[in-house]
Coordinates of C-alpha atoms and ligand atoms in Angstrom, one line a residue:
M1122 CA 2.8 172.6 -183.8
S1123 CA -0.2 174.0 -185.4
E1124 CA -0.3 177.7 -185.8
Q1125 CA -4.0 177.6 -185.2
F1126 CA -3.6 176.5 -181.6
S1127 CA -1.2 179.4 -180.9
K1128 CA -3.7 181.8 -182.5
L1129 CA -6.3 181.1 -179.9
G1130 CA -4.5 183.0 -177.1
L1131 CA -3.5 180.0 -175.0
S1132 CA -0.3 180.2 -173.0
Q1133 CA 2.9 178.6 -174.2
S1134 CA 2.9 175.9 -171.5
V1135 CA -0.6 174.8 -172.7
I1136 CA 0.4 175.0 -176.3
N1137 CA 3.4 172.7 -175.6
A1138 CA 1.2 170.2 -173.8
V1139 CA -1.2 170.2 -176.7
A1140 CA 1.6 169.6 -179.1
D1141 CA 2.8 166.7 -176.9
A1142 CA -0.7 165.2 -177.0
G1143 CA -0.2 165.1 -180.7
Y1144 CA -3.1 167.4 -181.8
S1145 CA -2.5 169.3 -184.9
D1146 CA -5.5 171.5 -185.1
P1147 CA -8.2 172.7 -182.7
T1148 CA -11.6 171.1 -183.1
D1149 CA -14.6 173.2 -184.0
I1150 CA -15.8 173.7 -180.4
Q1151 CA -12.2 174.5 -179.3
Q1152 CA -11.9 177.2 -182.0
K1153 CA -15.2 178.7 -181.1
A1154 CA -15.1 178.5 -177.3
I1155 CA -11.5 179.1 -176.3
P1156 CA -11.1 182.8 -177.3
H1157 CA -14.4 183.7 -175.4
I1158 CA -13.3 181.8 -172.3
L1159 CA -10.0 183.5 -172.3
E1160 CA -11.8 186.9 -172.5
K1161 CA -13.6 185.8 -169.3
R1162 CA -17.0 185.6 -171.0
D1163 CA -19.8 183.2 -169.9
I1164 CA -20.3 180.4 -172.4
V1165 CA -23.2 178.1 -173.3
G1166 CA -21.6 175.4 -175.3
I1167 CA -23.8 173.0 -177.3
A1168 CA -21.5 170.1 -178.1
Q1169 CA -21.6 166.4 -177.8
T1170 CA -18.9 164.3 -176.4
G1171 CA -16.3 163.3 -178.9
T1172 CA -16.1 166.8 -180.3
G1173 CA -13.1 167.8 -178.1
K1174 CA -15.4 169.6 -175.7
T1175 CA -13.4 168.8 -172.6
A1176 CA -10.2 170.4 -173.9
S1177 CA -12.3 173.4 -175.0
F1178 CA -12.7 174.4 -171.3
V1179 CA -9.6 172.7 -169.8
L1180 CA -7.1 174.5 -172.0
P1181 CA -8.3 178.0 -171.4
M1182 CA -8.8 177.3 -167.7
L1183 CA -5.1 176.2 -167.4
T1184 CA -4.1 179.4 -169.1
L1185 CA -6.2 181.5 -166.8
L1186 CA -5.0 179.7 -163.7
E1187 CA -1.4 180.6 -164.4
K1188 CA -2.1 183.8 -162.6
G1189 CA -2.8 183.5 -158.9
R1190 CA -2.5 180.9 -156.2
A1191 CA -4.8 178.5 -154.4
R1192 CA -5.6 179.0 -150.7
A1193 CA -6.4 176.2 -148.3
R1194 CA -10.0 175.0 -148.6
M1195 CA -10.8 177.7 -151.1
P1196 CA -10.8 176.2 -154.6
R1197 CA -10.3 178.6 -157.4
T1198 CA -12.3 176.8 -160.0
L1199 CA -15.1 174.2 -159.9
I1200 CA -16.3 171.7 -162.5
L1201 CA -19.5 169.8 -161.9
E1202 CA -19.9 166.4 -163.6
P1203 CA -22.9 164.1 -163.4
T1204 CA -21.0 160.9 -163.0
R1205 CA -17.8 159.7 -161.3
E1206 CA -16.4 158.4 -164.6
L1207 CA -16.8 161.7 -166.3
A1208 CA -15.3 163.5 -163.4
A1209 CA -12.3 161.1 -163.5
Q1210 CA -12.0 161.7 -167.2
V1211 CA -11.9 165.5 -166.8
H1212 CA -9.2 164.9 -164.1
E1213 CA -7.2 162.9 -166.7
N1214 CA -7.5 165.8 -169.1
F1215 CA -6.1 168.2 -166.5
E1216 CA -3.2 165.8 -165.9
K1217 CA -2.5 165.5 -169.6
Y1218 CA -2.8 169.2 -170.6
G1219 CA -1.6 170.6 -167.3
K1220 CA 1.6 168.6 -167.1
N1221 CA 3.7 171.8 -167.5
H1222 CA 1.8 173.4 -164.6
K1223 CA 2.1 172.9 -160.9
L1224 CA -1.6 173.0 -160.1
T1225 CA -3.4 171.1 -157.4
V1226 CA -6.4 169.3 -158.9
A1227 CA -8.8 167.7 -156.5
L1228 CA -11.3 165.0 -157.6
L1229 CA -14.3 164.9 -155.3
I1230 CA -16.4 161.8 -156.2
G1231 CA -18.4 159.3 -154.2
G1232 CA -17.3 155.7 -153.7
V1233 CA -13.8 156.6 -152.5
S1234 CA -12.6 157.7 -149.1
F1235 CA -12.8 161.3 -147.9
E1236 CA -9.3 161.3 -146.5
E1237 CA -7.3 161.8 -149.7
Q1238 CA -9.9 164.4 -150.9
N1239 CA -9.6 166.3 -147.6
K1240 CA -5.8 166.4 -147.9
K1241 CA -6.1 168.0 -151.3
L1242 CA -8.6 170.5 -150.1
D1243 CA -6.5 171.4 -147.2
R1244 CA -3.5 172.0 -149.4
G1245 CA -5.6 174.4 -151.5
A1246 CA -7.1 173.2 -154.8
D1247 CA -6.7 175.2 -158.0
V1248 CA -9.2 173.0 -159.7
L1249 CA -12.1 171.1 -158.1
I1250 CA -13.8 168.4 -160.2
A1251 CA -16.8 167.0 -158.4
T1252 CA -20.1 165.2 -158.6
P1253 CA -22.8 167.3 -156.9
G1254 CA -23.5 165.0 -154.0
R1255 CA -19.9 164.5 -152.8
L1256 CA -19.2 168.2 -153.2
L1257 CA -22.1 169.2 -151.0
D1258 CA -21.1 166.6 -148.5
H1259 CA -17.7 168.1 -148.2
F1260 CA -19.2 171.6 -147.9
E1261 CA -21.5 170.5 -145.1
R1262 CA -18.6 168.9 -143.2
G1263 CA -17.0 172.3 -143.3
R1264 CA -14.1 171.1 -145.5
L1265 CA -14.4 173.8 -148.1
L1266 CA -15.5 177.3 -148.9
M1267 CA -16.7 178.1 -152.3
T1268 CA -16.5 181.9 -152.1
G1269 CA -13.2 181.9 -154.0
V1270 CA -14.4 180.2 -157.1
D1271 CA -13.6 182.2 -160.1
I1272 CA -14.7 179.8 -162.9
F1273 CA -17.6 177.5 -162.6
V1274 CA -18.2 174.8 -165.2
I1275 CA -21.4 172.9 -165.5
D1276 CA -20.6 170.0 -167.8
E1277 CA -23.1 167.6 -169.4
A1278 CA -26.0 169.8 -168.2
D1279 CA -28.7 167.7 -169.9
R1280 CA -27.3 164.6 -168.2
M1281 CA -27.4 166.4 -164.9
L1282 CA -31.1 167.2 -165.6
D1283 CA -31.8 163.6 -166.4
M1284 CA -30.2 162.5 -163.1
G1285 CA -32.2 165.0 -161.1
F1286 CA -29.2 167.1 -160.1
V1287 CA -30.7 170.5 -161.0
P1288 CA -31.6 171.4 -157.4
D1289 CA -28.1 170.5 -156.4
I1290 CA -26.7 172.8 -159.1
E1291 CA -28.9 175.6 -157.8
R1292 CA -27.7 175.0 -154.3
V1293 CA -24.0 175.0 -155.4
S1294 CA -24.5 178.2 -157.4
A1295 CA -25.9 180.0 -154.4
L1296 CA -22.6 179.2 -152.5
L1297 CA -20.5 180.7 -155.2
P1298 CA -19.6 184.4 -155.6
K1299 CA -21.9 186.4 -157.8
R1300 CA -19.0 187.7 -159.8
R1301 CA -17.6 184.7 -161.5
Q1302 CA -17.3 183.1 -164.9
T1303 CA -19.8 180.4 -165.7
L1304 CA -19.4 177.9 -168.5
L1305 CA -22.3 175.5 -169.3
F1306 CA -21.9 172.6 -171.7
S1307 CA -24.7 170.4 -172.9
A1308 CA -25.3 168.0 -175.8
T1309 CA -28.9 169.2 -176.1
M1310 CA -30.8 172.2 -174.9
P1311 CA -34.1 171.2 -173.3
D1312 CA -36.3 174.0 -171.8
E1313 CA -35.1 173.3 -168.2
I1314 CA -31.5 173.8 -169.2
A1315 CA -32.3 177.0 -171.1
K1316 CA -33.9 178.3 -167.9
L1317 CA -30.8 177.4 -165.9
T1318 CA -28.8 179.2 -168.4
N1319 CA -30.8 182.4 -168.0
K1320 CA -30.6 182.1 -164.3
F1321 CA -26.9 181.4 -163.7
L1322 CA -25.1 182.9 -166.7
T1323 CA -24.5 186.5 -167.5
N1324 CA -24.8 187.6 -171.1
P1325 CA -23.4 184.2 -172.3
E1326 CA -21.8 183.6 -175.7
R1327 CA -23.5 180.7 -177.3
V1328 CA -21.2 178.4 -179.2
E1329 CA -22.7 175.4 -181.0
V1330 CA -21.1 172.6 -182.9
A1331 CA -23.2 169.8 -184.3
R1332 CA -27.0 170.1 -184.8
Q1333 CA -28.8 169.0 -181.7
N1334 CA -29.6 165.3 -181.6
S1335 CA -27.8 164.5 -184.8
T1336 CA -25.8 161.3 -185.3
A1337 CA -22.5 161.4 -187.1
E1338 CA -22.6 160.7 -190.8
T1339 CA -19.7 158.3 -190.4
I1340 CA -21.8 155.8 -188.5
T1341 CA -23.5 153.0 -190.4
Q1342 CA -26.7 152.3 -188.5
K1343 CA -29.0 149.3 -188.8
A1344 CA -31.7 147.5 -186.8
V1345 CA -32.3 143.8 -186.6
K1346 CA -35.6 142.3 -185.8
V1347 CA -35.4 139.8 -182.9
G1348 CA -37.7 137.7 -180.8
T1349 CA -38.5 138.8 -177.3
K1350 CA -36.8 135.9 -175.5
P1351 CA -33.5 136.9 -173.9
F1352 CA -31.8 133.8 -175.4
E1353 CA -33.0 134.8 -178.8
K1354 CA -31.6 138.2 -178.4
R1355 CA -28.3 136.9 -177.1
A1356 CA -28.0 134.5 -180.1
A1357 CA -28.8 137.4 -182.5
L1358 CA -26.1 139.5 -180.8
R1359 CA -23.5 136.8 -181.2
A1360 CA -24.4 136.3 -184.8
E1361 CA -24.1 140.1 -185.4
I1362 CA -20.7 140.2 -183.7
H1363 CA -19.5 137.2 -185.6
A1364 CA -20.7 138.7 -188.9
A1365 CA -19.1 142.1 -188.2
A1366 CA -16.3 143.1 -190.5
D1367 CA -13.4 145.0 -188.9
L1368 CA -14.7 144.7 -185.4
N1369 CA -11.9 146.1 -183.2
N1370 CA -13.9 146.6 -180.0
A1371 CA -17.5 147.1 -179.1
I1372 CA -19.8 148.4 -176.5
V1373 CA -23.1 146.5 -176.0
F1374 CA -25.8 148.6 -174.2
C1375 CA -28.5 147.1 -172.0
N1376 CA -31.4 148.9 -170.5
R1377 CA -31.3 146.9 -167.3
K1378 CA -28.4 146.2 -165.0
R1379 CA -29.3 142.6 -164.3
D1380 CA -29.1 141.9 -168.0
I1381 CA -25.6 143.2 -168.1
A1382 CA -24.3 140.5 -165.7
T1383 CA -26.2 137.8 -167.5
L1384 CA -25.1 138.9 -171.0
T1385 CA -21.5 139.3 -169.9
R1386 CA -21.4 135.8 -168.5
S1387 CA -23.1 134.5 -171.6
L1388 CA -20.7 136.2 -174.0
E1389 CA -17.7 134.9 -171.9
R1390 CA -19.1 131.4 -172.0
H1391 CA -19.3 131.7 -175.8
G1392 CA -15.6 132.6 -175.9
F1393 CA -15.9 136.3 -176.2
N1394 CA -13.6 138.6 -174.3
A1395 CA -16.2 140.6 -172.4
G1396 CA -16.4 142.9 -169.3
A1397 CA -19.3 144.6 -167.5
L1398 CA -19.7 148.3 -166.6
H1399 CA -22.7 149.7 -164.7
G1400 CA -23.5 151.9 -161.8
D1401 CA -23.7 149.3 -159.1
M1402 CA -20.1 148.3 -159.4
D1403 CA -17.8 149.8 -156.9
Q1404 CA -15.6 152.6 -158.2
K1405 CA -12.5 150.5 -158.3
S1406 CA -14.0 147.8 -160.4
R1407 CA -15.6 150.3 -162.7
M1408 CA -12.2 152.0 -163.3
A1409 CA -10.5 148.7 -163.7
T1410 CA -13.0 147.5 -166.4
L1411 CA -12.8 150.8 -168.2
D1412 CA -9.1 150.8 -168.1
G1413 CA -9.0 147.2 -169.4
F1414 CA -11.3 148.2 -172.3
K1415 CA -9.2 151.3 -173.1
K1416 CA -6.0 149.2 -173.2
G1417 CA -7.7 146.6 -175.4
E1418 CA -7.6 143.8 -172.8
I1419 CA -11.4 143.7 -172.9
K1420 CA -12.9 143.7 -176.3
I1421 CA -16.6 143.8 -175.6
L1422 CA -17.9 146.1 -172.9
V1423 CA -21.4 145.4 -171.8
A1424 CA -22.7 148.6 -170.3
S1425 CA -25.6 150.6 -169.0
D1426 CA -26.3 154.1 -170.0
V1427 CA -23.9 155.3 -167.4
A1428 CA -21.2 154.4 -169.9
A1429 CA -23.0 156.1 -172.7
R1430 CA -22.2 159.6 -172.0
G1431 CA -19.0 161.3 -172.1
L1432 CA -16.6 158.4 -171.6
D1433 CA -13.5 159.0 -173.6
I1434 CA -12.9 155.7 -175.2
P1435 CA -11.2 156.3 -178.5
E1436 CA -11.8 154.2 -181.5
V1437 CA -14.8 152.1 -180.6
S1438 CA -15.6 150.4 -183.9
H1439 CA -19.0 148.9 -183.0
V1440 CA -21.9 149.8 -180.8
Y1441 CA -24.7 147.3 -180.2
N1442 CA -28.0 148.1 -178.5
F1443 CA -29.0 144.9 -176.9
D1444 CA -32.1 146.8 -175.9
V1445 CA -33.4 149.8 -177.8
P1446 CA -33.2 152.8 -175.5
T1447 CA -36.6 154.0 -174.3
H1448 CA -35.4 157.6 -174.4
A1449 CA -34.5 158.5 -178.0
E1450 CA -31.8 160.9 -176.8
D1451 CA -29.9 158.0 -175.2
Y1452 CA -29.6 156.4 -178.6
V1453 CA -27.7 159.5 -179.9
H1454 CA -25.4 159.3 -176.9
R1455 CA -24.9 155.6 -177.1
I1456 CA -24.0 155.4 -180.7
G1457 CA -21.9 158.5 -180.3
R1458 CA -19.3 156.2 -178.8
T1459 CA -18.4 155.2 -182.3
G1460 CA -17.7 157.1 -185.5
R1461 CA -15.8 159.8 -183.5
A1462 CA -13.5 162.4 -185.0
G1463 CA -14.5 161.4 -188.5
R1464 CA -13.7 157.7 -188.1
S1465 CA -16.2 155.2 -189.4
G1466 CA -18.3 153.2 -187.0
V1467 CA -21.2 150.7 -186.9
A1468 CA -24.3 150.8 -184.7
V1469 CA -26.6 147.8 -184.6
S1470 CA -29.8 147.8 -182.6
L1471 CA -31.8 144.6 -181.7
V1472 CA -35.4 145.4 -182.0
T1473 CA -38.3 143.4 -180.7
K1474 CA -41.9 144.0 -181.7
A1475 CA -42.5 146.0 -178.6
D1476 CA -39.4 148.1 -179.3
E1477 CA -40.6 149.3 -182.7
K1478 CA -42.3 152.4 -181.2
Y1479 CA -39.0 153.5 -179.6
L1480 CA -37.2 153.0 -182.9
T1481 CA -39.8 155.2 -184.6
A1482 CA -39.2 157.9 -182.0
I1483 CA -35.4 157.6 -182.5
E1484 CA -35.8 158.0 -186.3
K1485 CA -37.9 161.1 -185.7
L1486 CA -35.3 162.6 -183.4
I1487 CA -32.3 161.9 -185.7
E1488 CA -34.2 162.6 -188.8
K1489 CA -32.9 159.5 -190.4
T1490 CA -34.4 156.1 -191.4
I1491 CA -32.6 153.2 -189.8
P1492 CA -32.7 150.2 -192.2
I1493 CA -34.2 147.2 -190.4
E1494 CA -33.3 143.6 -191.2
E1495 CA -34.7 140.2 -190.2
A1496 CA -32.5 138.4 -187.7
D1497 CA -30.0 136.0 -189.3
K1498 CA -31.8 132.7 -189.7
T1499 CA -28.7 130.8 -188.5
A1500 CA -28.8 132.8 -185.3
S1501 CA -32.4 131.8 -184.6
A1502 CA -31.5 128.2 -185.3
E1503 CA -28.5 128.4 -183.0
A1504 CA -30.6 130.0 -180.3
K1505 CA -33.2 127.2 -180.5
S1506 CA -30.7 124.4 -180.5
N1507 CA -28.5 126.0 -177.8
K1508 CA -31.2 127.1 -175.4
P1509 CA -31.6 124.1 -173.2
K1510 CA -27.9 123.2 -173.0
S1511 CA -25.7 126.2 -173.0
E1512 CA -27.9 129.0 -172.1
K1513 CA -29.7 127.6 -169.1
P1514 CA -27.2 128.4 -166.4
V1515 CA -27.3 132.1 -167.4
E1516 CA -31.0 132.5 -167.5
D1517 CA -32.3 135.9 -166.8
K1518 CA -33.7 135.7 -163.4
P1519 CA -31.3 137.4 -161.0
K1520 CA -29.7 134.8 -158.7
R1521 CA -30.7 134.9 -155.1
G1522 CA -28.1 136.7 -153.1
R1523 CA -27.3 139.2 -155.8
G1524 CA -29.9 141.6 -154.7
K1525 CA -28.1 143.6 -152.1
K1526 CA -25.4 144.9 -154.4
Q1527 CA -27.9 145.8 -157.0
Q1528 CA -29.9 148.0 -154.8
V1529 CA -27.5 151.0 -155.0
P1530 CA -28.7 153.6 -157.4
D1531 CA -26.3 154.7 -160.1
N1532 CA -25.8 158.2 -158.8
A1533 CA -24.7 156.8 -155.4
E1534 CA -22.5 159.7 -154.5
K1535 CA -25.7 161.7 -154.0
N1536 CA -26.9 159.2 -151.4
Q1537 CA -23.9 159.8 -149.2
T1538 CA -25.0 163.4 -148.5
S1539 CA -26.6 164.2 -145.2
H1540 CA -28.5 167.4 -146.2
S1541 CA -32.2 167.1 -146.4
T1542 CA -33.7 170.4 -147.4
E1543 CA -36.8 170.5 -149.5
S1544 CA -34.8 170.9 -152.6
Q1545 CA -32.8 167.8 -151.7
K1546 CA -36.0 165.8 -151.1
S1547 CA -37.4 166.8 -154.4
S1548 CA -34.1 166.1 -156.0
K1549 CA -34.1 162.6 -154.6
N1550 CA -37.6 162.1 -155.9
N1551 CA -36.7 163.4 -159.3
R1552 CA -33.8 161.1 -159.4
K1553 CA -35.9 158.2 -158.4
K1554 CA -38.3 159.1 -161.2
R1555 CA -35.7 159.8 -163.7
S1556 CA -33.2 157.0 -163.2
G1557 CA -35.9 154.9 -165.0
N1558 CA -34.2 152.1 -166.7
E1559 CA -31.4 151.7 -164.2
N1560 CA -33.9 151.1 -161.4
Q1561 CA -36.2 148.7 -163.3
D1562 CA -34.1 145.8 -162.2
R1563 CA -34.6 146.0 -158.5
V1564 CA -34.8 142.5 -157.0
P1565 CA -38.3 141.6 -156.0
F1566 CA -39.1 141.8 -152.4
G1567 CA -38.1 138.6 -150.6
Q1568 CA -35.6 137.6 -153.2
S1569 CA -32.6 139.6 -152.1
D1570 CA -30.1 138.6 -149.4
Q1571 CA -31.1 141.5 -147.2
V1572 CA -32.0 140.2 -143.8
P1573 CA -34.2 142.4 -141.6
A1574 CA -32.2 143.6 -138.6
F1575 CA -34.5 142.0 -136.0
L1576 CA -33.6 138.6 -137.4
L1577 CA -30.0 139.1 -136.9
R1578 CA -30.3 139.9 -133.2
P1579 CA -29.0 137.1 -130.9
V1580 CA -31.7 134.9 -129.5
R1581 CA -32.2 135.2 -125.7
R1582 CA -32.8 131.8 -124.2
A1583 CA -34.7 131.4 -121.0
S1584 CA -32.3 130.2 -118.3
Ligands
AMP1850 P1 -14.2 165.0 -175.7 O1 -15.2 165.5 -176.7 O2 -13.7 166.0 -174.8 O3 -14.7 163.7 -175.0 O4 -12.9 164.5 -176.6 C1 -12.9 163.5 -177.5 C2 -11.5 163.0 -177.9 O5 -10.9 164.0 -178.8 C3 -10.6 162.8 -176.8 O6 -9.9 161.5 -177.0 C4 -9.6 163.9 -176.9 O7 -8.3 163.5 -176.4 C5 -9.5 164.2 -178.4 N1 -9.2 165.5 -178.8 C6 -9.4 166.7 -178.1 N2 -9.0 167.8 -178.8 C7 -8.4 167.3 -179.9 C8 -7.8 167.9 -181.1 N3 -7.7 169.2 -181.2 N4 -7.4 167.1 -182.1 C9 -7.5 165.8 -182.0 N5 -8.1 165.1 -180.9 C10 -8.6 165.9 -179.9

């Protein structure tokens, strides 16, 4: 076991679990954050995913939780996560590093039944990992009291901001005791997050690991010029995948959800082992896909930005941007899925004429030039010859009848809440505004399978 881990002040049970996880040395963020957290200081941690950020708060929390016991419906610690996947991932971390502890960890996320979550709350949770909507929902149903929370973690704060969760965070903070330890982690530090920090944290220690908005040096980045037609882009993508050396597995990012389904089907039809991941899928299928990808049963994951942040998928060798992200920051997060922990990775972006301005914004943000190539000639030829025959059945118009499922916004857990204060309304509006790309693919009016209620009423016949 590394001496370094034992020097950080962690308890022996935690050190043993870390040794079993096979880690030899703490990462940069772990070295910097853990001692302060153990001293009960507030922390602002600027760290991207892939840096070992999760363990940097989970390990000291486990150590601190060894003293004391949970009381029914009064969690001792609370971790807020922007998405269900991230919450589930933090839960996995608690299971892995907390295997020598007998702690009750409750995961409160939308899309799954309340029953199991209620049982855990009733038993008394040492750790509550939650998305804001479901947490407030439980609170309003009187299932929990947050006055016993000793440590409050706001993870992926910039992502929370993007998803319009700031009013919810403010609301949750008001329900917590004033005297508590607060840890805030964010990949970037926009002004709004800096303000939150001033408001909710007391004399925080700032720990920072990579430069904000930087991309790892280990990632080879390139852009490929493509035509605007979807079938041209699909052919270019296939050509890139075929030409890739050492492709172990890949994530292909799309800006619109309807393209994910189309592209996944198209890849499968061309013999690739592909799976889809986006926010409209139910929780069970999302988890199943993610699991399949982690185990290597799915080689190519076609995903929306929901999958871009935080998901702990080790050793992704290639990232493809089927669409250039319109927010430059999303590019950093997307390609951050590869080249992790010093490994090499490849990121390829398909760029149409209209996308060039986004690429310029990305280059400005990451302070790097991304070399741009013309699309492979053979790919264009393949696209032209294939189009009428093989591509037709998967053309890009959403099929009738798919509309209903696609209407659920990505952060669906929020929609299950019943509270409707002003801040909630503005939060909803923010979210509508900010969910941008994910909502662009709403099915046009009249093309979904939603039938107005009055048409479903039985017809009364005159006797
Ligand atoms: P995170 O930034 O929390 O998403 O973690 C990224 C990956 O690093 C996860 O697969 C962790 O299991 C792994 N990890 C965390 N701490 C260490 C460490 N000290 N040494 C090696 N890998 C680690």
